[in-house]
Amino acid sequence: MRSVEEHQRVVASLIAPRDPVAVPLADALGLVLAADVVAPLPLPGFDNSAMDGFAVYADDIAAATAEHPVRLPVADDIPAGRTDTGALKPGTAQRIMTGAPLPAGATAVVPVEATDADFSTTATTVAIRTAVRNGQHIRRAGEDVAAGTTVLRRGQVLTPAALGLAAALGFGALTVLPRQRVLVMSTGSELVAPGTPLLPGQIYESNAVMLAAAVRDAGGEVLFSPVVSDDVHAFRDALVTHTGDADLIITTGGVSAGAYEVVKDALADEVEFVKVAMQPGMPQGSGRISGAGLPAASGTGTPVVTLPGNPVSSLVSFEVFVRAPLRAAMGLPADRPRVTATLTDDLTSPRGKRQFRRGVLAGTTVTGYGPPASHHLRWLASSNCLLNIPEDVDHLAAGSPVLVWDLSTG
Ligand code: AMP
Ligand code: MG
């Protein structure tokens, strides 16, 4: 049997980044910059007012007090967005709003609260009750960002604030590592789409929805998630129809030891089917597919990873083998946070296999959650971590340290 680490290496070797592309800011959240971003202009772009008030020469109102206000004529009005502001003449004030360009010559802004002005009227004079320092309430051009500064770095994940900064600097798009495009194919003649009636012996399809969500959650893009019957021709037809320019194909089901193992039968020449020493998720496979009507990605074929069909096995297998390399190919932090926690209850584990037991991590303690068998989806849905129990361990007593993958973040 192949070890977990060996199969992780094999799968990782198949998954490669796409070429960087320019993506509109609105689509770039969570993607990773492929190039540094250098400010083409300063921020603020021009000297502007930090307050609603009056632009003045500070010297003109140096003597102003509440008892002896200084009265100045209001020579002009400057709302934010005005582009033709005239110079300030000594001995006058100009009414100015926050963010509006400072008139040439002005040395300070007096907040409206320090005057007798009522902005619901346009008075022709203003009485100023306090002096201001030179430069007070002025935001200087370039005090946030000087033109030519590297403000965002290659490899950085684009957050809302990073996108805001890029927009403020005038970028409509940024060069990023694009999302990996994934085709998720579910197989099984017993599967019926949720929302339609079931016949006896049929079950609702859940892996396509679940794995497509896991791909998106990892930052990838799902091209299609078709469900196909256990028919080799139907399966190959669906591959030909949907592969397109997928970077990765993930299949579920049809890889165990039974008859009608459609994925095994259809991909016998292209995929290496192996047993991995783990529970759940022993039957695995990986390879590249091309030819027979399929587009060949860069001459080598499109990577395919075949996951087992049991819902818990398929999601745990995605987590163990696919998620990290998929994220690495997008430049994203690959691994989930790993912590050592204290087990609250005894656990058993099959000797010779890595067990990924579902669990609930609470602070520094962890509780195994639900039975080990791989069809117990309910427990998986309520767990927040995987317990990683080594191959040579068959029993862990309460109080033991155990390695945990925290699925709640990362
Ligand atoms: P298989 O690996 O195809 O033999 O499937 C193993 C088990 O998982 C069987 O009980 C299947 O019915 C179930 N299964 C396989 N694929 C899916 C799916 N897409 N949704 C729900 N259950 C599935
Ligand atoms: Mg099946």
GROMACS .gro file of C-alpha atoms and ligand atoms in nm:
model
  434
    1MET     CA    1   0.000   0.000   0.000
    2ARG     CA    2   0.112   0.355  -0.075
    3SER     CA    3   0.170   0.592   0.216
    4VAL     CA    4  -0.037   0.908   0.258
    5GLU     CA    5   0.275   1.123   0.206
    6GLU     CA    6   0.371   0.941  -0.113
    7HIS     CA    7   0.025   0.987  -0.265
    8GLN     CA    8   0.027   1.352  -0.157
    9ARG     CA    9   0.353   1.395  -0.351
   10VAL     CA   10   0.214   1.220  -0.659
   11VAL     CA   11  -0.101   1.435  -0.667
   12ALA     CA   12   0.093   1.756  -0.597
   13SER     CA   13   0.326   1.685  -0.889
   14LEU     CA   14   0.029   1.693  -1.128
   15ILE     CA   15  -0.111   2.033  -1.032
   16ALA     CA   16   0.054   2.342  -1.181
   17PRO     CA   17  -0.021   2.717  -1.171
   18ARG     CA   18  -0.184   2.890  -1.467
   19ASP     CA   19  -0.009   3.187  -1.627
   20PRO     CA   20  -0.072   3.518  -1.448
   21VAL     CA   21  -0.355   3.731  -1.588
   22ALA     CA   22  -0.494   4.080  -1.530
   23VAL     CA   23  -0.822   4.055  -1.339
   24PRO     CA   24  -1.068   4.341  -1.272
   25LEU     CA   25  -1.059   4.449  -0.908
   26ALA     CA   26  -1.416   4.332  -0.856
   27ASP     CA   27  -1.307   3.973  -0.932
   28ALA     CA   28  -0.973   3.977  -0.752
   29LEU     CA   29  -1.069   3.930  -0.385
   30GLY     CA   30  -0.876   3.639  -0.234
   31LEU     CA   31  -0.646   3.596  -0.533
   32VAL     CA   32  -0.270   3.634  -0.508
   33LEU     CA   33  -0.069   3.910  -0.674
   34ALA     CA   34   0.169   3.790  -0.942
   35ALA     CA   35   0.360   4.119  -0.954
   36ASP     CA   36   0.446   4.404  -0.717
   37VAL     CA   37   0.217   4.707  -0.730
   38VAL     CA   38   0.398   5.042  -0.752
   39ALA     CA   39   0.204   5.363  -0.684
   40PRO     CA   40   0.174   5.562  -1.010
   41LEU     CA   41   0.057   5.869  -0.818
   42PRO     CA   42   0.072   6.008  -0.465
   43LEU     CA   43  -0.204   5.969  -0.207
   44PRO     CA   44  -0.358   6.209  -0.134
   45GLY     CA   45  -0.318   6.329  -0.489
   46PHE     CA   46  -0.329   6.699  -0.389
   47ASP     CA   47  -0.336   6.911  -0.073
   48ASN     CA   48  -0.692   6.899   0.056
   49SER     CA   49  -0.903   6.986   0.356
   50ALA     CA   50  -0.935   6.742   0.647
   51MET     CA   51  -1.244   6.926   0.779
   52ASP     CA   52  -1.558   7.106   0.670
   53GLY     CA   53  -1.470   7.469   0.738
   54PHE     CA   54  -1.279   7.766   0.599
   55ALA     CA   55  -0.945   7.784   0.418
   56VAL     CA   56  -0.748   8.081   0.554
   57TYR     CA   57  -0.404   8.232   0.601
   58ALA     CA   58  -0.331   8.127   0.960
   59ASP     CA   59  -0.158   8.462   1.018
   60ASP     CA   60  -0.484   8.650   0.937
   61ILE     CA   61  -0.662   8.493   1.234
   62ALA     CA   62  -0.372   8.462   1.482
   63ALA     CA   63  -0.553   8.697   1.723
   64ALA     CA   64  -0.893   8.521   1.711
   65THR     CA   65  -1.054   8.429   2.044
   66ALA     CA   66  -1.408   8.351   2.152
   67GLU     CA   67  -1.438   8.704   2.300
   68HIS     CA   68  -1.274   8.874   2.001
   69PRO     CA   69  -1.350   8.676   1.685
   70VAL     CA   70  -1.183   8.775   1.360
   71ARG     CA   71  -1.433   8.840   1.080
   72LEU     CA   72  -1.330   8.761   0.721
   73PRO     CA   73  -1.519   8.791   0.391
   74VAL     CA   74  -1.607   8.451   0.236
   75ALA     CA   75  -1.466   8.484  -0.115
   76ASP     CA   76  -1.550   8.144  -0.263
   77ASP     CA   77  -1.706   7.805  -0.199
   78ILE     CA   78  -1.514   7.479  -0.263
   79PRO     CA   79  -1.715   7.156  -0.256
   80ALA     CA   80  -1.533   6.821  -0.290
   81GLY     CA   81  -1.475   6.751  -0.659
   82ARG     CA   82  -1.425   7.114  -0.762
   83THR     CA   83  -1.145   7.130  -1.019
   84ASP     CA   84  -1.105   7.505  -1.080
   85THR     CA   85  -1.031   7.639  -0.733
   86GLY     CA   86  -0.881   7.990  -0.742
   87ALA     CA   87  -0.603   8.116  -0.516
   88LEU     CA   88  -0.688   8.251  -0.169
   89LYS     CA   89  -0.643   8.627  -0.137
   90PRO     CA   90  -0.492   8.744   0.197
   91GLY     CA   91  -0.757   8.883   0.429
   92THR     CA   92  -1.029   8.650   0.294
   93ALA     CA   93  -1.156   8.297   0.365
   94GLN     CA   94  -1.295   8.031   0.130
   95ARG     CA   95  -1.563   7.791   0.246
   96ILE     CA   96  -1.422   7.438   0.196
   97MET     CA   97  -1.551   7.083   0.243
   98THR     CA   98  -1.363   6.772   0.354
   99GLY     CA   99  -1.157   6.631   0.066
  100ALA     CA  100  -1.188   6.948  -0.145
  101PRO     CA  101  -0.868   7.087  -0.301
  102LEU     CA  102  -0.703   7.354  -0.089
  103PRO     CA  103  -0.687   7.692  -0.266
  104ALA     CA  104  -0.334   7.804  -0.351
  105GLY     CA  105  -0.186   8.016  -0.073
  106ALA     CA  106  -0.410   7.890   0.209
  107THR     CA  107  -0.201   7.780   0.508
  108ALA     CA  108  -0.470   7.622   0.731
  109VAL     CA  109  -0.834   7.524   0.760
  110VAL     CA  110  -1.060   7.642   1.043
  111PRO     CA  111  -1.329   7.385   1.127
  112VAL     CA  112  -1.685   7.515   1.094
  113GLU     CA  113  -1.735   7.439   1.465
  114ALA     CA  114  -1.486   7.718   1.549
  115THR     CA  115  -1.690   7.978   1.358
  116ASP     CA  116  -2.034   8.132   1.358
  117ALA     CA  117  -2.110   7.979   1.016
  118ASP     CA  118  -2.425   7.784   0.949
  119PHE     CA  119  -2.372   7.571   0.639
  120SER     CA  120  -2.744   7.573   0.560
  121THR     CA  121  -2.693   7.932   0.442
  122THR     CA  122  -2.418   8.090   0.233
  123ALA     CA  123  -2.312   8.382   0.449
  124THR     CA  124  -2.081   8.639   0.290
  125THR     CA  125  -1.867   8.677   0.602
  126VAL     CA  126  -1.752   8.443   0.876
  127ALA     CA  127  -1.652   8.514   1.238
  128ILE     CA  128  -1.363   8.289   1.346
  129ARG     CA  129  -1.331   8.221   1.719
  130THR     CA  130  -0.997   8.033   1.740
  131ALA     CA  131  -0.652   8.066   1.588
  132VAL     CA  132  -0.505   7.771   1.395
  133ARG     CA  133  -0.149   7.659   1.336
  134ASN     CA  134   0.007   7.676   0.992
  135GLY     CA  135  -0.081   7.348   0.819
  136GLN     CA  136  -0.361   7.258   1.060
  137HIS     CA  137  -0.645   7.044   0.916
  138ILE     CA  138  -0.466   7.007   0.583
  139ARG     CA  139  -0.396   6.666   0.433
  140ARG     CA  140  -0.078   6.700   0.232
  141ALA     CA  141  -0.029   6.541  -0.111
  142GLY     CA  142   0.170   6.218  -0.077
  143GLU     CA  143   0.153   6.197   0.303
  144ASP     CA  144  -0.014   5.853   0.278
  145VAL     CA  145   0.170   5.717  -0.028
  146ALA     CA  146   0.452   5.881  -0.224
  147ALA     CA  147   0.444   5.811  -0.600
  148GLY     CA  148   0.684   5.528  -0.683
  149THR     CA  149   0.636   5.342  -0.354
  150THR     CA  150   0.584   4.965  -0.375
  151VAL     CA  151   0.255   4.938  -0.188
  152LEU     CA  152   0.159   4.574  -0.250
  153ARG     CA  153   0.391   4.279  -0.300
  154ARG     CA  154   0.390   3.982  -0.532
  155GLY     CA  155   0.262   3.679  -0.339
  156GLN     CA  156   0.026   3.887  -0.126
  157VAL     CA  157  -0.336   3.770  -0.094
  158LEU     CA  158  -0.573   4.046  -0.206
  159THR     CA  159  -0.787   4.158   0.086
  160PRO     CA  160  -1.067   4.418   0.077
  161ALA     CA  161  -0.822   4.682   0.203
  162ALA     CA  162  -0.559   4.590  -0.059
  163LEU     CA  163  -0.824   4.621  -0.331
  164GLY     CA  164  -0.931   4.957  -0.189
  165LEU     CA  165  -0.572   5.082  -0.203
  166ALA     CA  166  -0.531   4.959  -0.562
  167ALA     CA  167  -0.852   5.137  -0.662
  168ALA     CA  168  -0.742   5.458  -0.486
  169LEU     CA  169  -0.425   5.445  -0.693
  170GLY     CA  170  -0.628   5.419  -1.012
  171PHE     CA  171  -0.582   5.051  -1.098
  172GLY     CA  172  -0.880   4.895  -1.276
  173ALA     CA  173  -0.720   4.549  -1.277
  174LEU     CA  174  -0.434   4.366  -1.108
  175THR     CA  175  -0.209   4.086  -1.231
  176VAL     CA  176  -0.281   3.774  -1.031
  177LEU     CA  177  -0.243   3.399  -1.033
  178PRO     CA  178  -0.579   3.289  -1.172
  179ARG     CA  179  -0.811   3.045  -1.006
  180GLN     CA  180  -0.753   2.680  -1.087
  181ARG     CA  181  -1.036   2.551  -1.307
  182VAL     CA  182  -1.172   2.223  -1.188
  183LEU     CA  183  -1.411   1.972  -1.341
  184VAL     CA  184  -1.584   1.766  -1.068
  185MET     CA  185  -1.739   1.442  -1.195
  186SER     CA  186  -1.959   1.223  -0.980
  187THR     CA  187  -2.035   0.867  -1.087
  188GLY     CA  188  -2.305   0.623  -0.987
  189SER     CA  189  -2.618   0.481  -1.148
  190GLU     CA  190  -2.792   0.499  -0.810
  191LEU     CA  191  -2.757   0.878  -0.788
  192VAL     CA  192  -3.049   1.116  -0.829
  193ALA     CA  193  -3.036   1.494  -0.822
  194PRO     CA  194  -3.156   1.646  -0.492
  195GLY     CA  195  -3.503   1.793  -0.532
  196THR     CA  196  -3.636   1.513  -0.757
  197PRO     CA  197  -3.829   1.198  -0.649
  198LEU     CA  198  -3.638   0.885  -0.542
  199LEU     CA  199  -3.717   0.530  -0.649
  200PRO     CA  200  -3.638   0.246  -0.408
  201GLY     CA  201  -3.263   0.178  -0.421
  202GLN     CA  202  -3.174   0.524  -0.541
  203ILE     CA  203  -2.997   0.788  -0.329
  204TYR     CA  204  -2.950   1.158  -0.358
  205GLU     CA  205  -2.627   1.272  -0.511
  206SER     CA  206  -2.415   1.462  -0.259
  207ASN     CA  207  -2.050   1.446  -0.366
  208ALA     CA  208  -2.080   1.679  -0.665
  209VAL     CA  209  -2.229   1.956  -0.454
  210MET     CA  210  -1.989   1.891  -0.167
  211LEU     CA  211  -1.669   1.872  -0.371
  212ALA     CA  212  -1.764   2.167  -0.590
  213ALA     CA  213  -1.812   2.367  -0.270
  214ALA     CA  214  -1.478   2.241  -0.137
  215VAL     CA  215  -1.305   2.351  -0.459
  216ARG     CA  216  -1.459   2.698  -0.432
  217ASP     CA  217  -1.380   2.714  -0.063
  218ALA     CA  218  -1.017   2.641  -0.153
  219GLY     CA  219  -1.022   2.936  -0.396
  220GLY     CA  220  -1.073   2.735  -0.714
  221GLU     CA  221  -1.332   2.770  -0.988
  222VAL     CA  222  -1.568   2.485  -1.075
  223LEU     CA  223  -1.622   2.455  -1.449
  224PHE     CA  224  -1.891   2.186  -1.429
  225SER     CA  225  -1.997   1.920  -1.182
  226PRO     CA  226  -2.181   1.661  -1.391
  227VAL     CA  227  -2.320   1.338  -1.246
  228VAL     CA  228  -2.284   1.036  -1.477
  229SER     CA  229  -2.406   0.678  -1.463
  230ASP     CA  230  -2.185   0.371  -1.425
  231ASP     CA  231  -2.144   0.340  -1.798
  232VAL     CA  232  -1.796   0.364  -1.946
  233HIS     CA  233  -1.914   0.528  -2.267
  234ALA     CA  234  -2.131   0.780  -2.086
  235PHE     CA  235  -1.837   0.859  -1.857
  236ARG     CA  236  -1.591   0.909  -2.148
  237ASP     CA  237  -1.851   1.117  -2.334
  238ALA     CA  238  -1.896   1.341  -2.030
  239LEU     CA  239  -1.518   1.384  -2.003
  240VAL     CA  240  -1.492   1.483  -2.368
  241THR     CA  241  -1.783   1.726  -2.333
  242HIS     CA  242  -1.672   1.898  -2.016
  243THR     CA  243  -1.292   1.885  -1.985
  244GLY     CA  244  -1.233   2.197  -2.196
  245ASP     CA  245  -0.943   2.390  -2.048
  246ALA     CA  246  -0.977   2.242  -1.701
  247ASP     CA  247  -0.658   2.244  -1.496
  248LEU     CA  248  -0.776   1.946  -1.294
  249ILE     CA  249  -1.044   1.678  -1.312
  250ILE     CA  250  -1.170   1.527  -0.988
  251THR     CA  251  -1.388   1.218  -1.006
  252THR     CA  252  -1.570   1.040  -0.725
  253GLY     CA  253  -1.685   0.682  -0.702
  254GLY     CA  254  -1.619   0.387  -0.927
  255VAL     CA  255  -1.271   0.307  -0.800
  256SER     CA  256  -1.321   0.030  -0.544
  257ALA     CA  257  -1.302  -0.345  -0.579
  258GLY     CA  258  -1.655  -0.418  -0.703
  259ALA     CA  259  -1.796  -0.477  -1.049
  260TYR     CA  260  -1.922  -0.171  -1.244
  261GLU     CA  261  -1.629   0.044  -1.129
  262VAL     CA  262  -1.678   0.294  -1.406
  263VAL     CA  263  -1.382   0.522  -1.338
  264LYS     CA  264  -1.141   0.229  -1.311
  265ASP     CA  265  -1.275   0.076  -1.630
  266ALA     CA  266  -1.284   0.400  -1.828
  267LEU     CA  267  -0.940   0.529  -1.725
  268ALA     CA  268  -0.746   0.202  -1.698
  269ASP     CA  269  -0.477   0.325  -1.941
  270GLU     CA  270  -0.432   0.677  -1.806
  271VAL     CA  271  -0.476   0.656  -1.432
  272GLU     CA  272  -0.272   0.466  -1.178
  273PHE     CA  273  -0.515   0.315  -0.928
  274VAL     CA  274  -0.359   0.253  -0.590
  275LYS     CA  275  -0.445   0.165  -0.233
  276VAL     CA  276  -0.336   0.425   0.016
  277ALA     CA  277  -0.280   0.317   0.376
  278MET     CA  278  -0.546   0.542   0.524
  279GLN     CA  279  -0.896   0.536   0.664
  280PRO     CA  280  -1.123   0.662   0.524
  281GLY     CA  281  -1.018   0.686   0.160
  282MET     CA  282  -0.811   0.379   0.073
  283PRO     CA  283  -0.889   0.351  -0.302
  284GLN     CA  284  -0.724   0.640  -0.484
  285GLY     CA  285  -0.595   0.712  -0.830
  286SER     CA  286  -0.420   0.980  -1.029
  287GLY     CA  287  -0.289   1.041  -1.377
  288ARG     CA  288  -0.332   1.253  -1.687
  289ILE     CA  289  -0.590   1.209  -1.955
  290SER     CA  290  -0.570   1.308  -2.318
  291GLY     CA  291  -0.655   1.168  -2.658
  292ALA     CA  292  -0.980   1.002  -2.771
  293GLY     CA  293  -1.143   1.339  -2.830
  294LEU     CA  294  -1.003   1.497  -2.514
  295PRO     CA  295  -0.806   1.819  -2.533
  296ALA     CA  296  -0.442   1.771  -2.431
  297ALA     CA  297  -0.325   2.034  -2.182
  298SER     CA  298   0.025   2.141  -2.291
  299GLY     CA  299   0.075   1.806  -2.462
  300THR     CA  300   0.080   1.610  -2.142
  301GLY     CA  301  -0.289   1.571  -2.070
  302THR     CA  302  -0.520   1.709  -1.806
  303PRO     CA  303  -0.444   1.596  -1.450
  304VAL     CA  304  -0.708   1.371  -1.299
  305VAL     CA  305  -0.748   1.264  -0.938
  306THR     CA  306  -0.997   0.986  -0.872
  307LEU     CA  307  -1.149   0.997  -0.526
  308PRO     CA  308  -1.355   0.722  -0.363
  309GLY     CA  309  -1.735   0.747  -0.368
  310ASN     CA  310  -1.829   0.729  -0.005
  311PRO     CA  311  -1.909   1.088   0.084
  312VAL     CA  312  -1.685   1.108   0.390
  313SER     CA  313  -1.401   0.937   0.202
  314SER     CA  314  -1.433   1.174  -0.090
  315LEU     CA  315  -1.425   1.493   0.117
  316VAL     CA  316  -1.148   1.370   0.348
  317SER     CA  317  -0.949   1.261   0.041
  318PHE     CA  318  -0.995   1.604  -0.114
  319GLU     CA  319  -0.871   1.757   0.209
  320VAL     CA  320  -0.571   1.527   0.237
  321PHE     CA  321  -0.456   1.512  -0.126
  322VAL     CA  322  -0.606   1.790  -0.338
  323ARG     CA  323  -0.670   2.102  -0.136
  324ALA     CA  324  -0.312   2.196  -0.051
  325PRO     CA  325  -0.163   2.160  -0.403
  326LEU     CA  326  -0.466   2.332  -0.553
  327ARG     CA  327  -0.410   2.631  -0.323
  328ALA     CA  328  -0.034   2.625  -0.376
  329ALA     CA  329  -0.097   2.654  -0.753
  330MET     CA  330  -0.289   2.975  -0.681
  331GLY     CA  331  -0.013   3.105  -0.453
  332LEU     CA  332  -0.238   3.067  -0.147
  333PRO     CA  333  -0.121   2.937   0.191
  334ALA     CA  334  -0.156   2.565   0.130
  335ASP     CA  335  -0.195   2.382   0.458
  336ARG     CA  336  -0.467   2.413   0.715
  337PRO     CA  337  -0.347   2.518   1.059
  338ARG     CA  338  -0.212   2.215   1.243
  339VAL     CA  339  -0.222   2.199   1.620
  340THR     CA  340  -0.151   1.941   1.884
  341ALA     CA  341  -0.453   1.903   2.111
  342THR     CA  342  -0.537   1.684   2.407
  343LEU     CA  343  -0.779   1.400   2.340
  344THR     CA  344  -1.084   1.399   2.571
  345ASP     CA  345  -1.185   1.034   2.518
  346ASP     CA  346  -1.021   0.703   2.425
  347LEU     CA  347  -0.994   0.626   2.052
  348THR     CA  348  -0.907   0.317   1.853
  349SER     CA  349  -0.747   0.320   1.511
  350PRO     CA  350  -0.667   0.047   1.254
  351ARG     CA  351  -0.303  -0.057   1.278
  352GLY     CA  352  -0.107   0.000   0.959
  353LYS     CA  353  -0.332   0.283   0.836
  354ARG     CA  354  -0.335   0.656   0.888
  355GLN     CA  355  -0.671   0.740   1.033
  356PHE     CA  356  -0.831   1.076   0.969
  357ARG     CA  357  -1.099   1.081   1.236
  358ARG     CA  358  -1.352   1.362   1.241
  359GLY     CA  359  -1.349   1.569   1.558
  360VAL     CA  360  -1.445   1.879   1.747
  361LEU     CA  361  -1.158   2.104   1.848
  362ALA     CA  362  -1.235   2.334   2.142
  363GLY     CA  363  -0.939   2.539   2.257
  364THR     CA  364  -0.663   2.292   2.337
  365THR     CA  365  -0.880   1.981   2.362
  366VAL     CA  366  -1.024   1.765   2.089
  367THR     CA  367  -1.302   1.505   2.089
  368GLY     CA  368  -1.337   1.234   1.827
  369TYR     CA  369  -1.678   1.276   1.670
  370GLY     CA  370  -1.888   1.002   1.516
  371PRO     CA  371  -1.797   0.651   1.403
  372PRO     CA  372  -1.495   0.589   1.180
  373ALA     CA  373  -1.696   0.441   0.889
  374SER     CA  374  -1.698   0.650   0.575
  375HIS     CA  375  -2.069   0.699   0.509
  376HIS     CA  376  -2.144   0.900   0.824
  377LEU     CA  377  -2.182   1.237   0.659
  378ARG     CA  378  -2.381   1.384   0.945
  379TRP     CA  379  -2.083   1.378   1.180
  380LEU     CA  380  -1.855   1.527   0.922
  381ALA     CA  381  -2.098   1.816   0.882
  382SER     CA  382  -2.078   1.895   1.253
  383SER     CA  383  -1.705   1.851   1.300
  384ASN     CA  384  -1.446   2.126   1.270
  385CYS     CA  385  -1.125   1.926   1.248
  386LEU     CA  386  -0.956   1.607   1.140
  387LEU     CA  387  -0.753   1.402   1.389
  388ASN     CA  388  -0.442   1.270   1.219
  389ILE     CA  389  -0.368   0.936   1.389
  390PRO     CA  390  -0.041   0.768   1.288
  391GLU     CA  391  -0.020   0.425   1.122
  392ASP     CA  392   0.152   0.259   1.418
  393VAL     CA  393  -0.112   0.366   1.670
  394ASP     CA  394  -0.408   0.139   1.740
  395HIS     CA  395  -0.525   0.296   2.064
  396LEU     CA  396  -0.508   0.645   2.206
  397ALA     CA  397  -0.605   0.704   2.568
  398ALA     CA  398  -0.790   1.013   2.686
  399GLY     CA  399  -0.532   1.278   2.775
  400SER     CA  400  -0.299   1.183   2.486
  401PRO     CA  401  -0.168   1.453   2.256
  402VAL     CA  402  -0.301   1.419   1.902
  403LEU     CA  403  -0.222   1.607   1.581
  404VAL     CA  404  -0.525   1.798   1.453
  405TRP     CA  405  -0.596   1.975   1.124
  406ASP     CA  406  -0.815   2.274   1.199
  407LEU     CA  407  -1.075   2.288   0.922
  408SER     CA  408  -1.239   2.605   1.052
  409THR     CA  409  -0.981   2.835   0.894
  410GLY     CA  410  -0.708   2.844   0.631
  411AMP     P1  411  -1.845   0.363  -0.510
  411AMP     O1  412  -1.706   0.406  -0.475
  411AMP     O2  413  -1.889   0.417  -0.642
  411AMP     O3  414  -1.858   0.216  -0.500
  411AMP     O4  415  -1.940   0.427  -0.401
  411AMP     C1  416  -1.924   0.395  -0.264
  411AMP     C2  417  -2.046   0.439  -0.186
  411AMP     O5  418  -2.060   0.580  -0.194
  411AMP     C3  419  -2.177   0.381  -0.238
  411AMP     O6  420  -2.261   0.359  -0.126
  411AMP     C4  421  -2.232   0.492  -0.323
  411AMP     O7  422  -2.371   0.488  -0.337
  411AMP     C5  423  -2.186   0.615  -0.247
  411AMP     N1  424  -2.167   0.725  -0.339
  411AMP     C6  425  -2.085   0.725  -0.447
  411AMP     N2  426  -2.090   0.841  -0.511
  411AMP     C7  427  -2.179   0.919  -0.444
  411AMP     C8  428  -2.228   1.049  -0.463
  411AMP     N3  429  -2.186   1.125  -0.564
  411AMP     N4  430  -2.320   1.098  -0.375
  411AMP     C9  431  -2.361   1.020  -0.272
  411AMP     N5  432  -2.317   0.896  -0.249
  411AMP    C10  433  -2.228   0.844  -0.334
  412MG      MG  434  -2.035   0.391  -0.762
   0.00000   0.00000   0.00000
